[in-house]
mmCIF file of C-alpha atoms in Angstrom:
data_model
loop_
_atom_site.group_PDB
_atom_site.id
_atom_site.type_symbol
_atom_site.label_atom_id
_atom_site.label_comp_id
_atom_site.label_asym_id
_atom_site.label_seq_id
_atom_site.Cartn_x
_atom_site.Cartn_y
_atom_site.Cartn_z
ATOM 1 C CA MET A 28 -25.788 122.549 150.210
ATOM 2 C CA LEU A 29 -27.383 123.728 146.947
ATOM 3 C CA VAL A 30 -25.369 123.843 143.724
ATOM 4 C CA GLY A 31 -26.356 124.730 140.183
ATOM 5 C CA VAL A 32 -24.007 122.509 138.216
ATOM 6 C CA GLY A 33 -24.776 124.147 134.870
ATOM 7 C CA GLY A 34 -22.942 127.288 135.915
ATOM 8 C CA VAL A 35 -19.733 125.901 137.404
ATOM 9 C CA GLY A 36 -17.805 126.129 134.138
ATOM 10 C CA PRO A 37 -14.100 125.337 134.394
ATOM 11 C CA ASN A 38 -14.486 124.513 138.107
ATOM 12 C CA PHE A 39 -16.508 121.385 137.310
ATOM 13 C CA SER A 40 -13.825 118.936 138.433
ATOM 14 C CA GLU A 41 -13.408 120.757 141.765
ATOM 15 C CA VAL A 42 -17.176 120.663 142.311
ATOM 16 C CA LEU A 43 -17.217 116.890 141.736
ATOM 17 C CA ARG A 44 -14.422 116.481 144.279
ATOM 18 C CA LEU A 45 -16.328 118.749 146.693
ATOM 19 C CA PHE A 46 -19.426 116.557 146.398
ATOM 20 C CA ARG A 47 -17.325 113.478 147.290
ATOM 21 C CA TYR A 48 -15.968 115.298 150.335
ATOM 22 C CA LEU A 49 -19.415 116.484 151.459
ATOM 23 C CA LYS A 50 -20.702 112.916 151.205
ATOM 24 C CA ILE A 51 -17.928 111.766 153.513
ATOM 25 C CA MET A 52 -18.844 114.603 155.900
ATOM 26 C CA LYS A 53 -22.515 113.468 155.723
ATOM 27 C CA ILE A 54 -23.707 116.850 154.462
ATOM 28 C CA ASN A 55 -26.876 116.775 152.355
ATOM 29 C CA THR A 56 -26.392 118.079 148.839
ATOM 30 C CA ILE A 57 -28.872 119.150 146.194
ATOM 31 C CA ALA A 58 -27.721 119.880 142.668
ATOM 32 C CA TRP A 59 -29.628 121.042 139.652
ATOM 33 C CA ILE A 60 -28.574 120.355 136.111
ATOM 34 C CA PRO A 61 -29.752 121.373 132.647
ATOM 35 C CA SER A 62 -32.356 119.046 131.154
ATOM 36 C CA GLY A 63 -31.169 116.237 128.920
ATOM 37 C CA TYR A 64 -27.966 115.352 130.829
ATOM 38 C CA LEU A 65 -28.642 111.694 131.728
ATOM 39 C CA TYR A 66 -25.022 110.699 132.317
ATOM 40 C CA LEU A 67 -24.247 113.828 134.308
ATOM 41 C CA SER A 68 -27.093 112.881 136.608
ATOM 42 C CA ARG A 69 -25.594 109.399 137.060
ATOM 43 C CA LEU A 70 -22.161 110.910 137.703
ATOM 44 C CA LEU A 71 -23.513 113.236 140.381
ATOM 45 C CA ASN A 72 -25.242 110.318 142.083
ATOM 46 C CA ALA A 73 -21.988 108.353 142.006
ATOM 47 C CA VAL A 74 -20.023 111.163 143.688
ATOM 48 C CA GLY A 75 -22.583 111.508 146.473
ATOM 49 C CA VAL A 76 -25.215 114.096 145.561
ATOM 50 C CA ASN A 77 -28.375 113.351 147.545
ATOM 51 C CA GLU A 78 -30.943 114.941 145.254
ATOM 52 C CA ILE A 79 -30.675 115.965 141.601
ATOM 53 C CA LEU A 80 -33.159 118.404 140.123
ATOM 54 C CA ILE A 81 -33.667 119.489 136.522
ATOM 55 C CA GLU A 82 -33.410 123.246 135.877
ATOM 56 C CA ASP A 83 -36.710 123.340 133.955
ATOM 57 C CA ASP A 84 -38.567 122.065 137.041
ATOM 58 C CA LEU A 85 -36.391 123.866 139.576
ATOM 59 C CA PRO A 86 -38.867 126.249 141.289
ATOM 60 C CA ASN A 87 -41.420 123.537 142.111
ATOM 61 C CA ALA A 88 -38.982 120.683 142.697
ATOM 62 C CA LEU A 89 -36.742 122.774 144.941
ATOM 63 C CA MET A 90 -39.664 123.829 147.108
ATOM 64 C CA VAL A 91 -40.844 120.220 147.481
ATOM 65 C CA THR A 92 -37.314 119.052 148.332
ATOM 66 C CA LEU A 93 -36.764 121.823 150.877
ATOM 67 C CA GLN A 94 -40.153 121.135 152.459
ATOM 68 C CA LYS A 95 -39.207 117.462 152.831
ATOM 69 C CA MET A 96 -35.995 118.558 154.535
ATOM 70 C CA THR A 97 -37.728 120.896 156.994
ATOM 71 C CA THR A 98 -40.598 118.494 157.687
ATOM 72 C CA HIS A 99 -38.491 115.410 158.349
ATOM 73 C CA GLY A 100 -35.186 116.935 159.417
ATOM 74 C CA ASP A 101 -31.954 115.246 158.406
ATOM 75 C CA THR A 102 -33.675 111.996 157.492
ATOM 76 C CA ALA A 103 -35.650 113.636 154.662
ATOM 77 C CA ILE A 104 -33.019 113.241 151.981
ATOM 78 C CA LYS A 105 -31.402 109.866 151.805
ATOM 79 C CA ARG A 106 -28.819 109.293 149.137
ATOM 80 C CA ARG A 107 -29.945 106.973 146.402
ATOM 81 C CA ARG A 108 -28.078 103.706 146.646
ATOM 82 C CA VAL A 109 -25.643 103.979 143.786
ATOM 83 C CA PRO A 110 -22.112 102.569 143.805
ATOM 84 C CA ASP A 111 -19.616 105.307 144.561
ATOM 85 C CA LEU A 112 -16.835 106.360 142.243
ATOM 86 C CA SER A 113 -13.559 106.102 144.102
ATOM 87 C CA GLN A 114 -11.271 109.109 144.090
ATOM 88 C CA MET A 115 -9.006 107.279 141.631
ATOM 89 C CA GLU A 116 -11.898 106.490 139.291
ATOM 90 C CA LEU A 117 -13.078 110.089 139.444
ATOM 91 C CA ASP A 118 -9.580 111.324 138.650
ATOM 92 C CA ILE A 119 -9.320 108.902 135.716
ATOM 93 C CA LEU A 120 -12.723 110.023 134.406
ATOM 94 C CA LEU A 121 -11.645 113.667 134.645
ATOM 95 C CA GLN A 122 -8.454 112.873 132.747
ATOM 96 C CA PHE A 123 -10.445 111.158 129.994
ATOM 97 C CA SER A 124 -12.824 114.132 129.861
ATOM 98 C CA ALA A 125 -9.812 116.431 129.490
ATOM 99 C CA GLY A 126 -8.931 114.548 126.310
ATOM 100 C CA LEU A 127 -6.172 112.253 127.533
ATOM 101 C CA SER A 128 -5.945 108.768 126.084
ATOM 102 C CA ALA A 129 -5.516 105.617 128.170
ATOM 103 C CA LYS A 130 -1.865 105.546 127.127
ATOM 104 C CA ASP A 131 -1.350 109.184 128.201
ATOM 105 C CA ILE A 132 -3.032 108.515 131.532
ATOM 106 C CA SER A 133 -0.923 105.414 132.144
ATOM 107 C CA ILE A 134 2.282 107.358 131.430
ATOM 108 C CA GLU A 135 1.218 110.218 133.708
ATOM 109 C CA ARG A 136 0.272 107.826 136.515
ATOM 110 C CA GLY A 137 3.204 105.472 136.010
ATOM 111 C CA CYS A 138 1.078 102.384 135.535
ATOM 112 C CA CYS A 139 0.241 99.899 132.807
ATOM 113 C CA TYR A 140 -2.362 101.049 130.297
ATOM 114 C CA LYS A 141 -4.342 97.883 131.081
ATOM 115 C CA THR A 142 -4.759 99.204 134.616
ATOM 116 C CA VAL A 143 -6.310 102.346 133.164
ATOM 117 C CA PHE A 144 -8.709 100.157 131.170
ATOM 118 C CA SER A 145 -9.674 98.384 134.408
ATOM 119 C CA TRP A 146 -10.502 101.728 136.024
ATOM 120 C CA LYS A 147 -12.436 102.702 132.890
ATOM 121 C CA HIS A 148 -14.382 99.421 133.094
ATOM 122 C CA ASN A 149 -15.255 100.201 136.727
ATOM 123 C CA ILE A 150 -16.468 103.663 135.678
ATOM 124 C CA TYR A 151 -18.608 102.067 132.935
ATOM 125 C CA THR A 152 -20.172 99.762 135.506
ATOM 126 C CA ILE A 153 -20.878 102.433 138.124
ATOM 127 C CA LEU A 154 -22.345 104.909 135.622
ATOM 128 C CA GLU A 155 -24.251 102.167 133.772
ATOM 129 C CA ILE A 156 -22.485 102.900 130.507
ATOM 130 C CA LYS A 157 -22.983 100.063 128.055
ATOM 131 C CA THR A 158 -21.524 101.265 124.742
ATOM 132 C CA PRO A 159 -18.667 103.432 123.462
ATOM 133 C CA ASP A 160 -21.307 105.886 122.185
ATOM 134 C CA GLN A 161 -22.649 106.299 125.718
ATOM 135 C CA TRP A 162 -19.084 106.852 126.950
ATOM 136 C CA LEU A 163 -18.583 109.601 124.378
ATOM 137 C CA THR A 164 -21.930 111.149 125.338
ATOM 138 C CA MET A 165 -20.811 111.168 128.979
ATOM 139 C CA LEU A 166 -17.528 112.877 128.090
ATOM 140 C CA ALA A 167 -19.382 115.369 125.882
ATOM 141 C CA GLU A 168 -21.779 116.245 128.718
ATOM 142 C CA MET A 169 -18.827 116.841 131.024
ATOM 143 C CA ALA A 170 -17.116 119.015 128.414
ATOM 144 C CA GLN A 171 -20.289 121.032 127.853
ATOM 145 C CA ILE A 172 -20.753 121.706 131.561
ATOM 146 C CA SER A 173 -17.076 122.641 131.909
ATOM 147 C CA THR A 174 -17.253 125.161 129.077
ATOM 148 C CA LEU A 175 -20.851 126.365 129.369
ATOM 149 C CA TYR A 176 -20.060 129.629 131.138
ATOM 150 C CA GLN A 177 -16.401 130.169 130.278
ATOM 151 C CA GLN A 178 -15.405 133.704 129.417
ATOM 152 C CA ARG A 179 -14.396 134.081 125.799
#
């Protein structure tokens, strides 16, 4: 499956959930993203995308990737070994990216806000986020992709 993530707009969260499902179904996925989206690339790896290409290099990189697939069959694209985001962690990340605070999320989910912080810590670990600035950059990348092609 080939997906250009830069154009999904408000359907971004559904596309992330779709990638998780396709990983479970063992379907190879290739996504391309705009250049400069480091954390988006990590997020896509964590939800199961097999190969991530950068839009600037798309024509050449896509041909090479597709040739690998046709030359070696299903074994050509192996998913990079990255810890997976659980469905709960993905949902929490999407709630944070929608602007909810840990307290809001805990109220909505009916849990302690410290539990939300535990999920957030797990997300930090999986996406290799080390600082609050990196967290905000991640959320900003998600917001940009979600609004990139929205109708005004």
